[in-house]
Amino acid sequence: MFRSVTITSSPMAWSINWLRVSTRPFSAASAAKSRNCVSVSASGLRLVYTRDAQGRRNIDDLLKPTTEPPSPPAASAPQATSPALRFDISSVELTDLQVSVKDAMAGLEGRFSVERLATGRLADGAQSPVELKARAQLTRPTADAQIDLNGKLKLDLTPGGSFRVGLIDLQLALRGEGFQLRQLDAQLTGALDYDGASGALPDASPWGRSAS
């Protein structure tokens, strides 16, 4: 477990009160299934995200590679290799999370606060319960809303790195004001599907009904 971790990348700072990552004991059975199963819990995470009108982000220096990719190895006789580890997280629990956003391209500015985000197992093809209690406090556009979400989360991961995220049996409650609405109290049910390759929400979800 780590405490009081700070990662700085000018002009941003990430800080966290504590972070715990636990792994299950390695076994022959888990190796045979090619799984790397961990649980993650964290509290007090603070993130700052900015993007200017030209699309430059304050996280670009963290995302770009620091070294040239290695040259491919010379051809050699095939060797026995261990099975590749797949993405497999047994559970996630985040509390007291705050994300400050200033996005000139999207016209978005404000703060998102997460009281609690909890999931079950996250793995390719697995359905997991998900619970979110959050608040959006925006200055552009003006909004202040409480968000309560419950449902099931499904991941579709491909070896090439693309992914698809689905929310099934979605129950979403919005309360507050914003977007020229006062005393907002809305209840939404249905399903959502996000395609990471295209960055879009497809018209039809393969995992359930469209949100309503």
PDB file of C-alpha atoms in Angstrom:
ATOM      1  CA  MET A   1       0.000   0.000   0.000  1.00  0.00           C
ATOM      2  CA  PHE A   2       1.231   3.483  -0.893  1.00  0.00           C
ATOM      3  CA  ARG A   3       0.388   6.674   1.010  1.00  0.00           C
ATOM      4  CA  SER A   4       0.638  10.329  -0.038  1.00  0.00           C
ATOM      5  CA  VAL A   5       1.723   9.705  -3.625  1.00  0.00           C
ATOM      6  CA  THR A   6       2.198  12.724  -5.928  1.00  0.00           C
ATOM      7  CA  ILE A   7       2.933  12.591  -9.660  1.00  0.00           C
ATOM      8  CA  THR A   8       3.786  15.940 -11.250  1.00  0.00           C
ATOM      9  CA  SER A   9       3.800  16.825 -14.940  1.00  0.00           C
ATOM     10  CA  SER A  10       3.824  20.571 -15.458  1.00  0.00           C
ATOM     11  CA  PRO A  11       1.390  22.232 -15.410  1.00  0.00           C
ATOM     12  CA  MET A  12      -0.519  19.481 -13.623  1.00  0.00           C
ATOM     13  CA  ALA A  13      -0.317  17.533 -10.379  1.00  0.00           C
ATOM     14  CA  TRP A  14      -1.837  14.216  -9.400  1.00  0.00           C
ATOM     15  CA  SER A  15      -2.070  13.451  -5.703  1.00  0.00           C
ATOM     16  CA  ILE A  16      -3.546  10.624  -3.706  1.00  0.00           C
ATOM     17  CA  ASN A  17      -4.007   9.968   0.001  1.00  0.00           C
ATOM     18  CA  TRP A  18      -3.601   6.218  -0.240  1.00  0.00           C
ATOM     19  CA  LEU A  19      -3.533   3.485  -2.833  1.00  0.00           C
ATOM     20  CA  ARG A  20      -3.808  -0.245  -2.259  1.00  0.00           C
ATOM     21  CA  VAL A  21      -3.219  -2.893  -4.917  1.00  0.00           C
ATOM     22  CA  SER A  22      -3.522  -6.500  -3.811  1.00  0.00           C
ATOM     23  CA  THR A  23      -2.823  -9.594  -5.875  1.00  0.00           C
ATOM     24  CA  ARG A  24      -3.953 -13.116  -5.409  1.00  0.00           C
ATOM     25  CA  PRO A  25      -1.230 -15.737  -4.892  1.00  0.00           C
ATOM     26  CA  PHE A  26       0.280 -17.054  -8.127  1.00  0.00           C
ATOM     27  CA  SER A  27      -0.703 -20.598  -8.951  1.00  0.00           C
ATOM     28  CA  ALA A  28      -0.404 -23.033 -11.810  1.00  0.00           C
ATOM     29  CA  ALA A  29      -4.172 -22.809 -12.322  1.00  0.00           C
ATOM     30  CA  SER A  30      -4.066 -19.032 -12.777  1.00  0.00           C
ATOM     31  CA  ALA A  31      -1.134 -19.341 -15.175  1.00  0.00           C
ATOM     32  CA  ALA A  32      -3.033 -21.896 -17.222  1.00  0.00           C
ATOM     33  CA  LYS A  33      -5.902 -19.434 -17.542  1.00  0.00           C
ATOM     34  CA  SER A  34      -3.478 -16.616 -18.452  1.00  0.00           C
ATOM     35  CA  ARG A  35      -4.907 -14.261 -15.827  1.00  0.00           C
ATOM     36  CA  ASN A  36      -3.319 -11.539 -13.793  1.00  0.00           C
ATOM     37  CA  CYS A  37      -5.947 -10.866 -11.148  1.00  0.00           C
ATOM     38  CA  VAL A  38      -5.639  -7.885  -8.804  1.00  0.00           C
ATOM     39  CA  SER A  39      -7.912  -5.663  -6.752  1.00  0.00           C
ATOM     40  CA  VAL A  40      -7.502  -1.883  -6.611  1.00  0.00           C
ATOM     41  CA  SER A  41      -8.731   0.580  -3.996  1.00  0.00           C
ATOM     42  CA  ALA A  42      -7.785   4.234  -3.598  1.00  0.00           C
ATOM     43  CA  SER A  43      -8.924   7.346  -1.760  1.00  0.00           C
ATOM     44  CA  GLY A  44      -8.212  11.066  -2.074  1.00  0.00           C
ATOM     45  CA  LEU A  45      -7.193  10.970  -5.748  1.00  0.00           C
ATOM     46  CA  ARG A  46      -6.913  14.459  -7.306  1.00  0.00           C
ATOM     47  CA  LEU A  47      -6.554  14.891 -11.067  1.00  0.00           C
ATOM     48  CA  VAL A  48      -6.263  17.968 -13.276  1.00  0.00           C
ATOM     49  CA  TYR A  49      -6.958  17.777 -17.025  1.00  0.00           C
ATOM     50  CA  THR A  50      -6.533  20.656 -19.471  1.00  0.00           C
ATOM     51  CA  ARG A  51      -6.757  20.923 -23.266  1.00  0.00           C
ATOM     52  CA  ASP A  52      -6.265  24.136 -25.200  1.00  0.00           C
ATOM     53  CA  ALA A  53      -7.958  25.273 -28.406  1.00  0.00           C
ATOM     54  CA  GLN A  54      -5.220  23.612 -30.496  1.00  0.00           C
ATOM     55  CA  GLY A  55      -5.795  20.241 -28.824  1.00  0.00           C
ATOM     56  CA  ARG A  56      -2.655  20.252 -26.668  1.00  0.00           C
ATOM     57  CA  ARG A  57      -3.218  18.415 -23.396  1.00  0.00           C
ATOM     58  CA  ASN A  58      -1.339  18.577 -20.132  1.00  0.00           C
ATOM     59  CA  ILE A  59      -0.957  14.785 -20.196  1.00  0.00           C
ATOM     60  CA  ASP A  60       0.686  14.567 -23.620  1.00  0.00           C
ATOM     61  CA  ASP A  61       4.185  14.369 -22.144  1.00  0.00           C
ATOM     62  CA  LEU A  62       3.101  11.421 -20.003  1.00  0.00           C
ATOM     63  CA  LEU A  63       1.587   9.528 -22.916  1.00  0.00           C
ATOM     64  CA  LYS A  64       4.344   9.925 -25.502  1.00  0.00           C
ATOM     65  CA  PRO A  65       7.057   7.213 -25.577  1.00  0.00           C
ATOM     66  CA  THR A  66      10.312   8.127 -23.863  1.00  0.00           C
ATOM     67  CA  THR A  67      12.535   5.859 -25.974  1.00  0.00           C
ATOM     68  CA  GLU A  68      12.670   4.593 -29.510  1.00  0.00           C
ATOM     69  CA  PRO A  69      10.974   1.223 -30.018  1.00  0.00           C
ATOM     70  CA  PRO A  70      13.488  -1.634 -29.948  1.00  0.00           C
ATOM     71  CA  SER A  71      14.573  -3.232 -33.204  1.00  0.00           C
ATOM     72  CA  PRO A  72      12.977  -6.581 -33.948  1.00  0.00           C
ATOM     73  CA  PRO A  73      15.164  -9.494 -32.801  1.00  0.00           C
ATOM     74  CA  ALA A  74      16.938 -11.628 -35.353  1.00  0.00           C
ATOM     75  CA  ALA A  75      15.179 -14.782 -36.408  1.00  0.00           C
ATOM     76  CA  SER A  76      15.976 -17.723 -34.193  1.00  0.00           C
ATOM     77  CA  ALA A  77      14.670 -21.126 -33.350  1.00  0.00           C
ATOM     78  CA  PRO A  78      11.223 -21.056 -31.713  1.00  0.00           C
ATOM     79  CA  GLN A  79      11.325 -21.176 -27.946  1.00  0.00           C
ATOM     80  CA  ALA A  80       8.699 -22.141 -25.426  1.00  0.00           C
ATOM     81  CA  THR A  81       6.980 -19.089 -23.967  1.00  0.00           C
ATOM     82  CA  SER A  82       4.721 -18.617 -21.011  1.00  0.00           C
ATOM     83  CA  PRO A  83       1.080 -17.692 -21.730  1.00  0.00           C
ATOM     84  CA  ALA A  84       0.400 -13.962 -22.045  1.00  0.00           C
ATOM     85  CA  LEU A  85      -1.297 -12.329 -19.085  1.00  0.00           C
ATOM     86  CA  ARG A  86      -4.724 -10.912 -19.766  1.00  0.00           C
ATOM     87  CA  PHE A  87      -6.374  -7.874 -18.196  1.00  0.00           C
ATOM     88  CA  ASP A  88      -8.241  -9.182 -15.151  1.00  0.00           C
ATOM     89  CA  ILE A  89      -9.093  -7.049 -12.105  1.00  0.00           C
ATOM     90  CA  SER A  90     -11.150  -8.679  -9.367  1.00  0.00           C
ATOM     91  CA  SER A  91     -12.588  -5.396  -8.023  1.00  0.00           C
ATOM     92  CA  VAL A  92     -12.163  -1.616  -7.981  1.00  0.00           C
ATOM     93  CA  GLU A  93     -13.189   0.809  -5.235  1.00  0.00           C
ATOM     94  CA  LEU A  94     -12.413   4.538  -5.438  1.00  0.00           C
ATOM     95  CA  THR A  95     -13.556   7.069  -2.850  1.00  0.00           C
ATOM     96  CA  ASP A  96     -13.119  10.844  -2.536  1.00  0.00           C
ATOM     97  CA  LEU A  97     -11.998  11.318  -6.156  1.00  0.00           C
ATOM     98  CA  GLN A  98     -11.884  14.802  -7.722  1.00  0.00           C
ATOM     99  CA  VAL A  99     -11.181  15.645 -11.363  1.00  0.00           C
ATOM    100  CA  SER A 100     -10.740  19.291 -12.401  1.00  0.00           C
ATOM    101  CA  VAL A 101     -11.316  19.832 -16.132  1.00  0.00           C
ATOM    102  CA  LYS A 102     -10.606  22.810 -18.398  1.00  0.00           C
ATOM    103  CA  ASP A 103     -11.211  21.782 -21.996  1.00  0.00           C
ATOM    104  CA  ALA A 104     -11.223  24.667 -24.490  1.00  0.00           C
ATOM    105  CA  MET A 105     -12.039  22.422 -27.458  1.00  0.00           C
ATOM    106  CA  ALA A 106     -15.089  20.893 -25.791  1.00  0.00           C
ATOM    107  CA  GLY A 107     -16.161  24.098 -24.049  1.00  0.00           C
ATOM    108  CA  LEU A 108     -16.103  22.311 -20.709  1.00  0.00           C
ATOM    109  CA  GLU A 109     -14.810  23.627 -17.399  1.00  0.00           C
ATOM    110  CA  GLY A 110     -15.463  22.606 -13.827  1.00  0.00           C
ATOM    111  CA  ARG A 111     -14.997  19.811 -11.325  1.00  0.00           C
ATOM    112  CA  PHE A 112     -16.260  16.261 -11.068  1.00  0.00           C
ATOM    113  CA  SER A 113     -16.317  14.722  -7.579  1.00  0.00           C
ATOM    114  CA  VAL A 114     -16.773  10.989  -7.012  1.00  0.00           C
ATOM    115  CA  GLU A 115     -17.961   9.976  -3.569  1.00  0.00           C
ATOM    116  CA  ARG A 116     -17.719   6.291  -4.458  1.00  0.00           C
ATOM    117  CA  LEU A 117     -17.041   4.192  -7.540  1.00  0.00           C
ATOM    118  CA  ALA A 118     -17.153   0.435  -7.061  1.00  0.00           C
ATOM    119  CA  THR A 119     -17.100  -2.459  -9.486  1.00  0.00           C
ATOM    120  CA  GLY A 120     -16.833  -6.205  -9.387  1.00  0.00           C
ATOM    121  CA  ARG A 121     -14.542  -8.177 -11.677  1.00  0.00           C
ATOM    122  CA  LEU A 122     -13.284  -6.370 -14.784  1.00  0.00           C
ATOM    123  CA  ALA A 123     -12.141  -8.716 -17.548  1.00  0.00           C
ATOM    124  CA  ASP A 124     -12.749  -9.374 -21.216  1.00  0.00           C
ATOM    125  CA  GLY A 125     -16.320 -10.557 -21.706  1.00  0.00           C
ATOM    126  CA  ALA A 126     -17.223 -10.458 -18.012  1.00  0.00           C
ATOM    127  CA  GLN A 127     -20.283  -8.615 -16.667  1.00  0.00           C
ATOM    128  CA  SER A 128     -19.674  -6.736 -13.441  1.00  0.00           C
ATOM    129  CA  PRO A 129     -21.912  -4.735 -11.104  1.00  0.00           C
ATOM    130  CA  VAL A 130     -21.006  -1.053 -11.036  1.00  0.00           C
ATOM    131  CA  GLU A 131     -22.054   1.679  -8.604  1.00  0.00           C
ATOM    132  CA  LEU A 132     -21.276   5.382  -8.928  1.00  0.00           C
ATOM    133  CA  LYS A 133     -22.144   8.269  -6.621  1.00  0.00           C
ATOM    134  CA  ALA A 134     -20.819  11.543  -7.999  1.00  0.00           C
ATOM    135  CA  ARG A 135     -21.383  15.268  -8.392  1.00  0.00           C
ATOM    136  CA  ALA A 136     -20.733  17.545 -11.373  1.00  0.00           C
ATOM    137  CA  GLN A 137     -20.031  21.209 -10.617  1.00  0.00           C
ATOM    138  CA  LEU A 138     -19.456  23.032 -13.892  1.00  0.00           C
ATOM    139  CA  THR A 139     -18.868  26.673 -14.643  1.00  0.00           C
ATOM    140  CA  ARG A 140     -19.039  26.121 -18.419  1.00  0.00           C
ATOM    141  CA  PRO A 141     -21.721  25.152 -19.150  1.00  0.00           C
ATOM    142  CA  THR A 142     -23.248  26.074 -15.798  1.00  0.00           C
ATOM    143  CA  ALA A 143     -24.441  22.978 -13.947  1.00  0.00           C
ATOM    144  CA  ASP A 144     -24.525  21.471 -10.461  1.00  0.00           C
ATOM    145  CA  ALA A 145     -25.940  17.969 -10.405  1.00  0.00           C
ATOM    146  CA  GLN A 146     -25.804  14.866  -8.249  1.00  0.00           C
ATOM    147  CA  ILE A 147     -25.352  11.606 -10.151  1.00  0.00           C
ATOM    148  CA  ASP A 148     -26.307   8.139  -8.923  1.00  0.00           C
ATOM    149  CA  LEU A 149     -25.669   5.215 -11.252  1.00  0.00           C
ATOM    150  CA  ASN A 150     -26.177   1.488 -10.879  1.00  0.00           C
ATOM    151  CA  GLY A 151     -25.929  -1.212 -13.491  1.00  0.00           C
ATOM    152  CA  LYS A 152     -23.716  -3.841 -15.027  1.00  0.00           C
ATOM    153  CA  LEU A 153     -20.474  -3.142 -16.873  1.00  0.00           C
ATOM    154  CA  LYS A 154     -19.175  -5.290 -19.721  1.00  0.00           C
ATOM    155  CA  LEU A 155     -15.774  -4.979 -21.412  1.00  0.00           C
ATOM    156  CA  ASP A 156     -14.920  -6.245 -24.877  1.00  0.00           C
ATOM    157  CA  LEU A 157     -11.127  -6.176 -25.310  1.00  0.00           C
ATOM    158  CA  THR A 158      -9.242  -7.119 -28.449  1.00  0.00           C
ATOM    159  CA  PRO A 159      -5.549  -8.065 -28.803  1.00  0.00           C
ATOM    160  CA  GLY A 160      -4.931  -5.001 -30.981  1.00  0.00           C
ATOM    161  CA  GLY A 161      -5.664  -2.647 -28.090  1.00  0.00           C
ATOM    162  CA  SER A 162      -9.138  -1.466 -29.108  1.00  0.00           C
ATOM    163  CA  PHE A 163     -11.996  -1.903 -26.684  1.00  0.00           C
ATOM    164  CA  ARG A 164     -15.729  -1.573 -26.229  1.00  0.00           C
ATOM    165  CA  VAL A 165     -17.518  -0.716 -22.992  1.00  0.00           C
ATOM    166  CA  GLY A 166     -21.173  -1.473 -22.356  1.00  0.00           C
ATOM    167  CA  LEU A 167     -23.480  -0.447 -19.516  1.00  0.00           C
ATOM    168  CA  ILE A 168     -26.361  -2.871 -19.118  1.00  0.00           C
ATOM    169  CA  ASP A 169     -29.473  -2.585 -16.919  1.00  0.00           C
ATOM    170  CA  LEU A 170     -28.511   1.042 -16.421  1.00  0.00           C
ATOM    171  CA  GLN A 171     -30.317   3.005 -13.709  1.00  0.00           C
ATOM    172  CA  LEU A 172     -29.237   6.646 -13.667  1.00  0.00           C
ATOM    173  CA  ALA A 173     -30.606   9.380 -11.393  1.00  0.00           C
ATOM    174  CA  LEU A 174     -29.790  13.076 -11.957  1.00  0.00           C
ATOM    175  CA  ARG A 175     -30.721  15.738  -9.426  1.00  0.00           C
ATOM    176  CA  GLY A 176     -29.782  19.420  -9.359  1.00  0.00           C
ATOM    177  CA  GLU A 177     -29.773  22.186 -11.945  1.00  0.00           C
ATOM    178  CA  GLY A 178     -28.015  23.060 -15.171  1.00  0.00           C
ATOM    179  CA  PHE A 179     -28.359  23.332 -18.950  1.00  0.00           C
ATOM    180  CA  GLN A 180     -31.091  25.950 -18.398  1.00  0.00           C
ATOM    181  CA  LEU A 181     -33.025  23.541 -16.183  1.00  0.00           C
ATOM    182  CA  ARG A 182     -33.844  24.107 -12.513  1.00  0.00           C
ATOM    183  CA  GLN A 183     -34.871  21.524  -9.929  1.00  0.00           C
ATOM    184  CA  LEU A 184     -33.782  18.741 -12.230  1.00  0.00           C
ATOM    185  CA  ASP A 185     -34.892  15.299 -11.044  1.00  0.00           C
ATOM    186  CA  ALA A 186     -34.555  12.732 -13.809  1.00  0.00           C
ATOM    187  CA  GLN A 187     -34.532   8.944 -13.827  1.00  0.00           C
ATOM    188  CA  LEU A 188     -32.987   7.168 -16.835  1.00  0.00           C
ATOM    189  CA  THR A 189     -32.955   3.453 -17.587  1.00  0.00           C
ATOM    190  CA  GLY A 190     -31.613   1.411 -20.461  1.00  0.00           C
ATOM    191  CA  ALA A 191     -28.173   0.603 -21.845  1.00  0.00           C
ATOM    192  CA  LEU A 192     -25.165   2.449 -23.265  1.00  0.00           C
ATOM    193  CA  ASP A 193     -22.352   1.237 -25.510  1.00  0.00           C
ATOM    194  CA  TYR A 194     -19.033   3.039 -26.140  1.00  0.00           C
ATOM    195  CA  ASP A 195     -16.724   2.002 -28.982  1.00  0.00           C
ATOM    196  CA  GLY A 196     -13.137   2.909 -28.080  1.00  0.00           C
ATOM    197  CA  ALA A 197     -11.884   2.433 -31.657  1.00  0.00           C
ATOM    198  CA  SER A 198     -14.189   5.077 -33.136  1.00  0.00           C
ATOM    199  CA  GLY A 199     -14.657   7.135 -29.960  1.00  0.00           C
ATOM    200  CA  ALA A 200     -18.418   7.061 -30.536  1.00  0.00           C
ATOM    201  CA  LEU A 201     -21.607   5.803 -28.975  1.00  0.00           C
ATOM    202  CA  PRO A 202     -23.136   3.426 -31.543  1.00  0.00           C
ATOM    203  CA  ASP A 203     -26.816   3.872 -32.364  1.00  0.00           C
ATOM    204  CA  ALA A 204     -27.656   0.371 -31.193  1.00  0.00           C
ATOM    205  CA  SER A 205     -26.159  -1.449 -28.248  1.00  0.00           C
ATOM    206  CA  PRO A 206     -25.433  -5.169 -28.682  1.00  0.00           C
ATOM    207  CA  TRP A 207     -25.874  -5.652 -24.930  1.00  0.00           C
ATOM    208  CA  GLY A 208     -29.252  -4.111 -24.226  1.00  0.00           C
ATOM    209  CA  ARG A 209     -31.700  -1.317 -24.890  1.00  0.00           C
ATOM    210  CA  SER A 210     -30.703   2.229 -25.744  1.00  0.00           C
ATOM    211  CA  ALA A 211     -30.798   4.720 -22.890  1.00  0.00           C
ATOM    212  CA  SER A 212     -34.069   6.563 -22.507  1.00  0.00           C
TER     213      SER A 212
END
